[in-house]
Amino acid sequence: MENTQLWKALGRNFIISIILFGALLGLLWIVESCLGTVQLLKWHDPAWVVGIPASIIGVAYILTVRDPHNYTGFFAGILMSILLGIQFVLQGGYDSAFLFFMIFIPFQMMSIYKWSRKKDDGGASFEPKFLDTPRLFLSIGIFLIITIGDWIMASIAIYHEPIMDNLVPKLLNGVLISSSFLANYWLIYRKTDSWVYWLLYSVAGIGLFILIRNPFSIVLFTFFFVINGMACSAWIKATKKENLNWAKIFVK
């Protein structure tokens, strides 16, 4: 009965996501029609078209795992990752495609395994927790290494330019990769920090698409910021005081 309720919640979240995106696309169509000179909807672009169902499924995924006991959302996460991987292949972003196919999908499969067991490896109840201080600093170090590594690699291998050229967009792209990597990884272990990284991912996306002047993606990532913020708030409320760890100085 419990599993049936979890799957029903995923179905409801899919319906909510479809309604939200239908309203968003309708609003953008009205804006595009009124302004005339601004192109927000790119139905001729295969990568953009693939990105629409990926985003719809992604919102259903976030809305579902907002409940730290509902593992069914990760099945949506796997489908989202497949579509986003295809989207990046169509855009020529093979590094990001590799990330989705070879890293995020295995992470999400591991999350299904861990969450469905309902207990951690020590037999204790598998509840949301913030990282302890040593793991917090380790996580920050990994974040910096991935961000800087992606910046240097993109400069040398992709753009073939000095590393200081187009510095801010390349760093923001690095933050997108590092924050999404850590967000997916810490979700496996039900760490509330994962939502901090998802918020950082959303902010970096907004900043990047402002710089490259992509109005649709600015709206989309603003939408993700709100959804991720709701999930972050829900997880903080679900985190017991004894599990706040480093966050206890901020959360009362």
PDB file of N, CA, C and O in Angstrom, residues 130-202:
ATOM      1  N   PHE A 130      22.483  16.835   7.286  1.00  0.00           N
ATOM      2  CA  PHE A 130      23.518  17.668   6.692  1.00  0.00           C
ATOM      3  C   PHE A 130      24.854  16.960   6.847  1.00  0.00           C
ATOM      4  O   PHE A 130      25.027  16.093   7.718  1.00  0.00           O
ATOM      5  N   LEU A 131      25.800  17.317   6.014  1.00  0.00           N
ATOM      6  CA  LEU A 131      27.138  16.741   6.107  1.00  0.00           C
ATOM      7  C   LEU A 131      27.792  17.128   7.420  1.00  0.00           C
ATOM      8  O   LEU A 131      27.550  18.220   7.960  1.00  0.00           O
ATOM      9  N   ASP A 132      28.665  16.235   7.936  1.00  0.00           N
ATOM     10  CA  ASP A 132      29.499  16.637   9.062  1.00  0.00           C
ATOM     11  C   ASP A 132      30.593  17.568   8.538  1.00  0.00           C
ATOM     12  O   ASP A 132      30.808  17.691   7.317  1.00  0.00           O
ATOM     13  N   THR A 133      31.297  18.222   9.430  1.00  0.00           N
ATOM     14  CA  THR A 133      32.251  19.269   9.024  1.00  0.00           C
ATOM     15  C   THR A 133      33.363  18.744   8.111  1.00  0.00           C
ATOM     16  O   THR A 133      33.668  19.377   7.084  1.00  0.00           O
ATOM     17  N   PRO A 134      34.014  17.607   8.403  1.00  0.00           N
ATOM     18  CA  PRO A 134      35.064  17.120   7.483  1.00  0.00           C
ATOM     19  C   PRO A 134      34.541  16.865   6.071  1.00  0.00           C
ATOM     20  O   PRO A 134      35.199  17.220   5.084  1.00  0.00           O
ATOM     21  N   ARG A 135      33.351  16.257   5.956  1.00  0.00           N
ATOM     22  CA  ARG A 135      32.796  15.990   4.628  1.00  0.00           C
ATOM     23  C   ARG A 135      32.347  17.281   3.943  1.00  0.00           C
ATOM     24  O   ARG A 135      32.370  17.374   2.713  1.00  0.00           O
ATOM     25  N   LEU A 136      31.942  18.252   4.738  1.00  0.00           N
ATOM     26  CA  LEU A 136      31.585  19.552   4.157  1.00  0.00           C
ATOM     27  C   LEU A 136      32.786  20.154   3.437  1.00  0.00           C
ATOM     28  O   LEU A 136      32.678  20.581   2.278  1.00  0.00           O
ATOM     29  N   PHE A 137      33.938  20.168   4.104  1.00  0.00           N
ATOM     30  CA  PHE A 137      35.129  20.754   3.489  1.00  0.00           C
ATOM     31  C   PHE A 137      35.636  19.902   2.327  1.00  0.00           C
ATOM     32  O   PHE A 137      36.137  20.433   1.335  1.00  0.00           O
ATOM     33  N   LEU A 138      35.485  18.578   2.441  1.00  0.00           N
ATOM     34  CA  LEU A 138      35.844  17.702   1.317  1.00  0.00           C
ATOM     35  C   LEU A 138      34.963  18.010   0.118  1.00  0.00           C
ATOM     36  O   LEU A 138      35.441  18.095  -1.021  1.00  0.00           O
ATOM     37  N   SER A 139      33.668  18.199   0.365  1.00  0.00           N
ATOM     38  CA  SER A 139      32.725  18.494  -0.712  1.00  0.00           C
ATOM     39  C   SER A 139      33.054  19.829  -1.380  1.00  0.00           C
ATOM     40  O   SER A 139      33.024  19.949  -2.611  1.00  0.00           O
ATOM     41  N   ILE A 140      33.389  20.826  -0.566  1.00  0.00           N
ATOM     42  CA  ILE A 140      33.769  22.139  -1.119  1.00  0.00           C
ATOM     43  C   ILE A 140      35.027  22.011  -1.961  1.00  0.00           C
ATOM     44  O   ILE A 140      35.137  22.607  -3.043  1.00  0.00           O
ATOM     45  N   GLY A 141      35.994  21.209  -1.481  1.00  0.00           N
ATOM     46  CA  GLY A 141      37.224  21.001  -2.246  1.00  0.00           C
ATOM     47  C   GLY A 141      36.961  20.344  -3.586  1.00  0.00           C
ATOM     48  O   GLY A 141      37.511  20.752  -4.616  1.00  0.00           O
ATOM     49  N   ILE A 142      36.099  19.326  -3.603  1.00  0.00           N
ATOM     50  CA  ILE A 142      35.739  18.652  -4.859  1.00  0.00           C
ATOM     51  C   ILE A 142      35.029  19.632  -5.790  1.00  0.00           C
ATOM     52  O   ILE A 142      35.280  19.638  -7.008  1.00  0.00           O
ATOM     53  N   PHE A 143      34.143  20.446  -5.224  1.00  0.00           N
ATOM     54  CA  PHE A 143      33.440  21.461  -6.021  1.00  0.00           C
ATOM     55  C   PHE A 143      34.433  22.389  -6.726  1.00  0.00           C
ATOM     56  O   PHE A 143      34.297  22.655  -7.929  1.00  0.00           O
ATOM     57  N   LEU A 144      35.432  22.859  -5.998  1.00  0.00           N
ATOM     58  CA  LEU A 144      36.420  23.771  -6.580  1.00  0.00           C
ATOM     59  C   LEU A 144      37.270  23.074  -7.637  1.00  0.00           C
ATOM     60  O   LEU A 144      37.552  23.644  -8.692  1.00  0.00           O
ATOM     61  N   ILE A 145      37.664  21.830  -7.362  1.00  0.00           N
ATOM     62  CA  ILE A 145      38.497  21.087  -8.316  1.00  0.00           C
ATOM     63  C   ILE A 145      37.746  20.867  -9.629  1.00  0.00           C
ATOM     64  O   ILE A 145      38.298  21.082 -10.724  1.00  0.00           O
ATOM     65  N   ILE A 146      36.478  20.453  -9.552  1.00  0.00           N
ATOM     66  CA  ILE A 146      35.705  20.213 -10.773  1.00  0.00           C
ATOM     67  C   ILE A 146      35.466  21.522 -11.526  1.00  0.00           C
ATOM     68  O   ILE A 146      35.599  21.569 -12.761  1.00  0.00           O
ATOM     69  N   THR A 147      35.112  22.587 -10.793  1.00  0.00           N
ATOM     70  CA  THR A 147      34.841  23.875 -11.440  1.00  0.00           C
ATOM     71  C   THR A 147      36.070  24.396 -12.170  1.00  0.00           C
ATOM     72  O   THR A 147      36.004  24.779 -13.351  1.00  0.00           O
ATOM     73  N   ILE A 148      37.205  24.407 -11.483  1.00  0.00           N
ATOM     74  CA  ILE A 148      38.442  24.928 -12.086  1.00  0.00           C
ATOM     75  C   ILE A 148      38.922  23.999 -13.200  1.00  0.00           C
ATOM     76  O   ILE A 148      39.371  24.453 -14.265  1.00  0.00           O
ATOM     77  N   GLY A 149      38.800  22.687 -12.975  1.00  0.00           N
ATOM     78  CA  GLY A 149      39.213  21.731 -14.002  1.00  0.00           C
ATOM     79  C   GLY A 149      38.405  21.876 -15.278  1.00  0.00           C
ATOM     80  O   GLY A 149      38.958  21.828 -16.386  1.00  0.00           O
ATOM     81  N   ASP A 150      37.093  22.064 -15.139  1.00  0.00           N
ATOM     82  CA  ASP A 150      36.246  22.246 -16.314  1.00  0.00           C
ATOM     83  C   ASP A 150      36.585  23.546 -17.035  1.00  0.00           C
ATOM     84  O   ASP A 150      36.591  23.590 -18.274  1.00  0.00           O
ATOM     85  N   TRP A 151      36.865  24.604 -16.278  1.00  0.00           N
ATOM     86  CA  TRP A 151      37.246  25.892 -16.870  1.00  0.00           C
ATOM     87  C   TRP A 151      38.503  25.747 -17.720  1.00  0.00           C
ATOM     88  O   TRP A 151      38.557  26.200 -18.869  1.00  0.00           O
ATOM     89  N   ILE A 152      39.526  25.068 -17.171  1.00  0.00           N
ATOM     90  CA  ILE A 152      40.792  24.912 -17.892  1.00  0.00           C
ATOM     91  C   ILE A 152      40.602  23.991 -19.099  1.00  0.00           C
ATOM     92  O   ILE A 152      41.080  24.276 -20.210  1.00  0.00           O
ATOM     93  N   MET A 153      39.889  22.882 -18.898  1.00  0.00           N
ATOM     94  CA  MET A 153      39.681  21.931 -19.990  1.00  0.00           C
ATOM     95  C   MET A 153      38.876  22.552 -21.123  1.00  0.00           C
ATOM     96  O   MET A 153      39.193  22.347 -22.308  1.00  0.00           O
ATOM     97  N   ALA A 154      37.834  23.323 -20.759  1.00  0.00           N
ATOM     98  CA  ALA A 154      37.023  23.969 -21.786  1.00  0.00           C
ATOM     99  C   ALA A 154      37.851  24.955 -22.593  1.00  0.00           C
ATOM    100  O   ALA A 154      37.714  25.053 -23.814  1.00  0.00           O
ATOM    101  N   SER A 155      38.725  25.694 -21.913  1.00  0.00           N
ATOM    102  CA  SER A 155      39.565  26.677 -22.602  1.00  0.00           C
ATOM    103  C   SER A 155      40.508  26.000 -23.586  1.00  0.00           C
ATOM    104  O   SER A 155      40.675  26.448 -24.723  1.00  0.00           O
ATOM    105  N   ILE A 156      41.124  24.895 -23.150  1.00  0.00           N
ATOM    106  CA  ILE A 156      42.158  24.250 -23.957  1.00  0.00           C
ATOM    107  C   ILE A 156      41.563  23.324 -25.024  1.00  0.00           C
ATOM    108  O   ILE A 156      41.936  23.391 -26.205  1.00  0.00           O
ATOM    109  N   ALA A 157      40.629  22.470 -24.613  1.00  0.00           N
ATOM    110  CA  ALA A 157      40.172  21.399 -25.495  1.00  0.00           C
ATOM    111  C   ALA A 157      38.944  21.746 -26.323  1.00  0.00           C
ATOM    112  O   ALA A 157      38.748  21.177 -27.399  1.00  0.00           O
ATOM    113  N   ILE A 158      38.106  22.668 -25.837  1.00  0.00           N
ATOM    114  CA  ILE A 158      36.851  22.958 -26.543  1.00  0.00           C
ATOM    115  C   ILE A 158      36.931  24.274 -27.310  1.00  0.00           C
ATOM    116  O   ILE A 158      36.656  24.332 -28.509  1.00  0.00           O
ATOM    117  N   TYR A 159      37.309  25.356 -26.594  1.00  0.00           N
ATOM    118  CA  TYR A 159      37.291  26.683 -27.218  1.00  0.00           C
ATOM    119  C   TYR A 159      38.637  27.076 -27.836  1.00  0.00           C
ATOM    120  O   TYR A 159      38.697  28.027 -28.619  1.00  0.00           O
ATOM    121  N   HIS A 160      39.704  26.373 -27.469  1.00  0.00           N
ATOM    122  CA  HIS A 160      41.045  26.637 -28.013  1.00  0.00           C
ATOM    123  C   HIS A 160      41.398  28.125 -27.880  1.00  0.00           C
ATOM    124  O   HIS A 160      41.742  28.797 -28.850  1.00  0.00           O
ATOM    125  N   GLU A 161      41.327  28.608 -26.649  1.00  0.00           N
ATOM    126  CA  GLU A 161      41.597  30.011 -26.367  1.00  0.00           C
ATOM    127  C   GLU A 161      42.307  30.132 -25.030  1.00  0.00           C
ATOM    128  O   GLU A 161      42.300  29.175 -24.223  1.00  0.00           O
ATOM    129  N   PRO A 162      42.942  31.282 -24.751  1.00  0.00           N
ATOM    130  CA  PRO A 162      43.558  31.485 -23.436  1.00  0.00           C
ATOM    131  C   PRO A 162      42.543  31.299 -22.314  1.00  0.00           C
ATOM    132  O   PRO A 162      41.376  31.658 -22.469  1.00  0.00           O
ATOM    133  N   ILE A 163      42.987  30.765 -21.184  1.00  0.00           N
ATOM    134  CA  ILE A 163      42.048  30.414 -20.122  1.00  0.00           C
ATOM    135  C   ILE A 163      41.346  31.635 -19.523  1.00  0.00           C
ATOM    136  O   ILE A 163      40.272  31.505 -18.947  1.00  0.00           O
ATOM    137  N   MET A 164      41.942  32.826 -19.684  1.00  0.00           N
ATOM    138  CA  MET A 164      41.320  34.024 -19.124  1.00  0.00           C
ATOM    139  C   MET A 164      40.288  34.643 -20.060  1.00  0.00           C
ATOM    140  O   MET A 164      39.555  35.548 -19.645  1.00  0.00           O
ATOM    141  N   ASP A 165      40.215  34.186 -21.302  1.00  0.00           N
ATOM    142  CA  ASP A 165      39.183  34.686 -22.214  1.00  0.00           C
ATOM    143  C   ASP A 165      37.820  34.102 -21.832  1.00  0.00           C
ATOM    144  O   ASP A 165      37.718  32.912 -21.497  1.00  0.00           O
ATOM    145  N   ASN A 166      36.784  34.938 -21.903  1.00  0.00           N
ATOM    146  CA  ASN A 166      35.419  34.509 -21.551  1.00  0.00           C
ATOM    147  C   ASN A 166      35.398  33.792 -20.199  1.00  0.00           C
ATOM    148  O   ASN A 166      34.766  32.736 -20.032  1.00  0.00           O
ATOM    149  N   LEU A 167      36.085  34.385 -19.246  1.00  0.00           N
ATOM    150  CA  LEU A 167      36.296  33.747 -17.950  1.00  0.00           C
ATOM    151  C   LEU A 167      34.984  33.445 -17.218  1.00  0.00           C
ATOM    152  O   LEU A 167      34.759  32.315 -16.761  1.00  0.00           O
ATOM    153  N   VAL A 168      34.099  34.422 -17.116  1.00  0.00           N
ATOM    154  CA  VAL A 168      32.891  34.260 -16.306  1.00  0.00           C
ATOM    155  C   VAL A 168      31.962  33.178 -16.872  1.00  0.00           C
ATOM    156  O   VAL A 168      31.508  32.300 -16.126  1.00  0.00           O
ATOM    157  N   PRO A 169      31.664  33.186 -18.186  1.00  0.00           N
ATOM    158  CA  PRO A 169      30.802  32.106 -18.702  1.00  0.00           C
ATOM    159  C   PRO A 169      31.390  30.718 -18.493  1.00  0.00           C
ATOM    160  O   PRO A 169      30.656  29.777 -18.152  1.00  0.00           O
ATOM    161  N   LYS A 170      32.705  30.574 -18.661  1.00  0.00           N
ATOM    162  CA  LYS A 170      33.312  29.259 -18.486  1.00  0.00           C
ATOM    163  C   LYS A 170      33.287  28.834 -17.023  1.00  0.00           C
ATOM    164  O   LYS A 170      33.058  27.651 -16.709  1.00  0.00           O
ATOM    165  N   LEU A 171      33.484  29.763 -16.111  1.00  0.00           N
ATOM    166  CA  LEU A 171      33.409  29.428 -14.689  1.00  0.00           C
ATOM    167  C   LEU A 171      31.984  29.057 -14.291  1.00  0.00           C
ATOM    168  O   LEU A 171      31.765  28.121 -13.522  1.00  0.00           O
ATOM    169  N   LEU A 172      31.009  29.799 -14.814  1.00  0.00           N
ATOM    170  CA  LEU A 172      29.613  29.481 -14.503  1.00  0.00           C
ATOM    171  C   LEU A 172      29.236  28.104 -15.031  1.00  0.00           C
ATOM    172  O   LEU A 172      28.506  27.351 -14.377  1.00  0.00           O
ATOM    173  N   ASN A 173      29.741  27.759 -16.211  1.00  0.00           N
ATOM    174  CA  ASN A 173      29.486  26.421 -16.749  1.00  0.00           C
ATOM    175  C   ASN A 173      30.130  25.357 -15.865  1.00  0.00           C
ATOM    176  O   ASN A 173      29.558  24.288 -15.635  1.00  0.00           O
ATOM    177  N   GLY A 174      31.319  25.668 -15.354  1.00  0.00           N
ATOM    178  CA  GLY A 174      31.979  24.757 -14.425  1.00  0.00           C
ATOM    179  C   GLY A 174      31.184  24.581 -13.146  1.00  0.00           C
ATOM    180  O   GLY A 174      31.095  23.472 -12.604  1.00  0.00           O
ATOM    181  N   VAL A 175      30.599  25.665 -12.654  1.00  0.00           N
ATOM    182  CA  VAL A 175      29.757  25.583 -11.456  1.00  0.00           C
ATOM    183  C   VAL A 175      28.523  24.733 -11.730  1.00  0.00           C
ATOM    184  O   VAL A 175      28.092  23.952 -10.875  1.00  0.00           O
ATOM    185  N   LEU A 176      27.942  24.857 -12.928  1.00  0.00           N
ATOM    186  CA  LEU A 176      26.794  24.020 -13.301  1.00  0.00           C
ATOM    187  C   LEU A 176      27.156  22.539 -13.208  1.00  0.00           C
ATOM    188  O   LEU A 176      26.389  21.737 -12.663  1.00  0.00           O
ATOM    189  N   ILE A 177      28.318  22.175 -13.722  1.00  0.00           N
ATOM    190  CA  ILE A 177      28.724  20.771 -13.730  1.00  0.00           C
ATOM    191  C   ILE A 177      29.057  20.289 -12.318  1.00  0.00           C
ATOM    192  O   ILE A 177      28.584  19.234 -11.875  1.00  0.00           O
ATOM    193  N   SER A 178      29.852  21.063 -11.581  1.00  0.00           N
ATOM    194  CA  SER A 178      30.273  20.624 -10.250  1.00  0.00           C
ATOM    195  C   SER A 178      29.104  20.573  -9.266  1.00  0.00           C
ATOM    196  O   SER A 178      28.986  19.628  -8.479  1.00  0.00           O
ATOM    197  N   SER A 179      28.232  21.567  -9.316  1.00  0.00           N
ATOM    198  CA  SER A 179      27.104  21.590  -8.376  1.00  0.00           C
ATOM    199  C   SER A 179      26.104  20.477  -8.676  1.00  0.00           C
ATOM    200  O   SER A 179      25.581  19.836  -7.760  1.00  0.00           O
ATOM    201  N   SER A 180      25.844  20.206  -9.968  1.00  0.00           N
ATOM    202  CA  SER A 180      24.910  19.126 -10.305  1.00  0.00           C
ATOM    203  C   SER A 180      25.513  17.762  -9.964  1.00  0.00           C
ATOM    204  O   SER A 180      24.801  16.843  -9.541  1.00  0.00           O
ATOM    205  N   PHE A 181      26.847  17.622 -10.118  1.00  0.00           N
ATOM    206  CA  PHE A 181      27.521  16.382  -9.745  1.00  0.00           C
ATOM    207  C   PHE A 181      27.355  16.108  -8.252  1.00  0.00           C
ATOM    208  O   PHE A 181      26.940  15.012  -7.840  1.00  0.00           O
ATOM    209  N   LEU A 182      27.650  17.116  -7.433  1.00  0.00           N
ATOM    210  CA  LEU A 182      27.571  16.936  -5.985  1.00  0.00           C
ATOM    211  C   LEU A 182      26.127  16.803  -5.514  1.00  0.00           C
ATOM    212  O   LEU A 182      25.841  16.053  -4.572  1.00  0.00           O
ATOM    213  N   ALA A 183      25.214  17.520  -6.161  1.00  0.00           N
ATOM    214  CA  ALA A 183      23.797  17.410  -5.792  1.00  0.00           C
ATOM    215  C   ALA A 183      23.301  15.989  -6.022  1.00  0.00           C
ATOM    216  O   ALA A 183      22.635  15.398  -5.155  1.00  0.00           O
ATOM    217  N   ASN A 184      23.626  15.417  -7.175  1.00  0.00           N
ATOM    218  CA  ASN A 184      23.208  14.046  -7.467  1.00  0.00           C
ATOM    219  C   ASN A 184      23.887  13.041  -6.532  1.00  0.00           C
ATOM    220  O   ASN A 184      23.259  12.076  -6.085  1.00  0.00           O
ATOM    221  N   TYR A 185      25.163  13.276  -6.235  1.00  0.00           N
ATOM    222  CA  TYR A 185      25.892  12.343  -5.382  1.00  0.00           C
ATOM    223  C   TYR A 185      25.344  12.338  -3.955  1.00  0.00           C
ATOM    224  O   TYR A 185      25.052  11.278  -3.389  1.00  0.00           O
ATOM    225  N   TRP A 186      25.148  13.516  -3.373  1.00  0.00           N
ATOM    226  CA  TRP A 186      24.711  13.576  -1.970  1.00  0.00           C
ATOM    227  C   TRP A 186      23.250  13.176  -1.809  1.00  0.00           C
ATOM    228  O   TRP A 186      22.835  12.773  -0.717  1.00  0.00           O
ATOM    229  N   LEU A 187      22.477  13.226  -2.888  1.00  0.00           N
ATOM    230  CA  LEU A 187      21.104  12.732  -2.814  1.00  0.00           C
ATOM    231  C   LEU A 187      21.066  11.220  -2.547  1.00  0.00           C
ATOM    232  O   LEU A 187      20.135  10.717  -1.912  1.00  0.00           O
ATOM    233  N   ILE A 188      22.087  10.513  -3.039  1.00  0.00           N
ATOM    234  CA  ILE A 188      22.142   9.073  -2.806  1.00  0.00           C
ATOM    235  C   ILE A 188      22.060   8.785  -1.312  1.00  0.00           C
ATOM    236  O   ILE A 188      21.372   7.861  -0.870  1.00  0.00           O
ATOM    237  N   TYR A 189      22.753   9.604  -0.523  1.00  0.00           N
ATOM    238  CA  TYR A 189      22.872   9.369   0.913  1.00  0.00           C
ATOM    239  C   TYR A 189      21.928  10.251   1.735  1.00  0.00           C
ATOM    240  O   TYR A 189      22.106  10.402   2.927  1.00  0.00           O
ATOM    241  N   ARG A 190      20.943  10.834   1.076  1.00  0.00           N
ATOM    242  CA  ARG A 190      19.935  11.686   1.712  1.00  0.00           C
ATOM    243  C   ARG A 190      20.580  12.816   2.512  1.00  0.00           C
ATOM    244  O   ARG A 190      20.192  13.093   3.652  1.00  0.00           O
ATOM    245  N   LYS A 191      21.546  13.485   1.921  1.00  0.00           N
ATOM    246  CA  LYS A 191      22.160  14.642   2.561  1.00  0.00           C
ATOM    247  C   LYS A 191      21.413  15.902   2.126  1.00  0.00           C
ATOM    248  O   LYS A 191      21.254  16.161   0.923  1.00  0.00           O
ATOM    249  N   THR A 192      20.975  16.674   3.095  1.00  0.00           N
ATOM    250  CA  THR A 192      20.225  17.895   2.801  1.00  0.00           C
ATOM    251  C   THR A 192      21.075  18.882   2.007  1.00  0.00           C
ATOM    252  O   THR A 192      20.538  19.714   1.262  1.00  0.00           O
ATOM    253  N   ASP A 193      22.391  18.768   2.116  1.00  0.00           N
ATOM    254  CA  ASP A 193      23.307  19.635   1.353  1.00  0.00           C
ATOM    255  C   ASP A 193      23.060  19.541  -0.148  1.00  0.00           C
ATOM    256  O   ASP A 193      23.395  20.480  -0.888  1.00  0.00           O
ATOM    257  N   SER A 194      22.522  18.423  -0.609  1.00  0.00           N
ATOM    258  CA  SER A 194      22.296  18.259  -2.047  1.00  0.00           C
ATOM    259  C   SER A 194      21.429  19.389  -2.589  1.00  0.00           C
ATOM    260  O   SER A 194      21.644  19.859  -3.712  1.00  0.00           O
ATOM    261  N   TRP A 195      20.468  19.852  -1.795  1.00  0.00           N
ATOM    262  CA  TRP A 195      19.586  20.913  -2.257  1.00  0.00           C
ATOM    263  C   TRP A 195      20.265  22.271  -2.249  1.00  0.00           C
ATOM    264  O   TRP A 195      19.905  23.157  -3.026  1.00  0.00           O
ATOM    265  N   VAL A 196      21.267  22.432  -1.402  1.00  0.00           N
ATOM    266  CA  VAL A 196      22.081  23.654  -1.459  1.00  0.00           C
ATOM    267  C   VAL A 196      22.807  23.709  -2.795  1.00  0.00           C
ATOM    268  O   VAL A 196      22.880  24.752  -3.457  1.00  0.00           O
ATOM    269  N   TYR A 197      23.331  22.557  -3.230  1.00  0.00           N
ATOM    270  CA  TYR A 197      24.011  22.493  -4.526  1.00  0.00           C
ATOM    271  C   TYR A 197      23.029  22.673  -5.683  1.00  0.00           C
ATOM    272  O   TYR A 197      23.376  23.289  -6.703  1.00  0.00           O
ATOM    273  N   TRP A 198      21.781  22.161  -5.543  1.00  0.00           N
ATOM    274  CA  TRP A 198      20.796  22.380  -6.605  1.00  0.00           C
ATOM    275  C   TRP A 198      20.435  23.865  -6.717  1.00  0.00           C
ATOM    276  O   TRP A 198      20.221  24.369  -7.818  1.00  0.00           O
ATOM    277  N   LEU A 199      20.370  24.565  -5.583  1.00  0.00           N
ATOM    278  CA  LEU A 199      20.111  26.010  -5.626  1.00  0.00           C
ATOM    279  C   LEU A 199      21.264  26.728  -6.297  1.00  0.00           C
ATOM    280  O   LEU A 199      21.059  27.648  -7.103  1.00  0.00           O
ATOM    281  N   LEU A 200      22.500  26.328  -5.967  1.00  0.00           N
ATOM    282  CA  LEU A 200      23.674  26.927  -6.604  1.00  0.00           C
ATOM    283  C   LEU A 200      23.658  26.658  -8.102  1.00  0.00           C
ATOM    284  O   LEU A 200      23.989  27.543  -8.915  1.00  0.00           O
ATOM    285  N   TYR A 201      23.262  25.452  -8.495  1.00  0.00           N
ATOM    286  CA  TYR A 201      23.115  25.086  -9.906  1.00  0.00           C
ATOM    287  C   TYR A 201      22.137  26.031 -10.604  1.00  0.00           C
ATOM    288  O   TYR A 201      22.408  26.525 -11.710  1.00  0.00           O
ATOM    289  N   SER A 202      21.006  26.309  -9.956  1.00  0.00           N
ATOM    290  CA  SER A 202      19.997  27.182 -10.551  1.00  0.00           C
ATOM    291  C   SER A 202      20.509  28.604 -10.712  1.00  0.00           C
ATOM    292  O   SER A 202      20.305  29.235 -11.753  1.00  0.00           O
TER     293      SER A 202
END
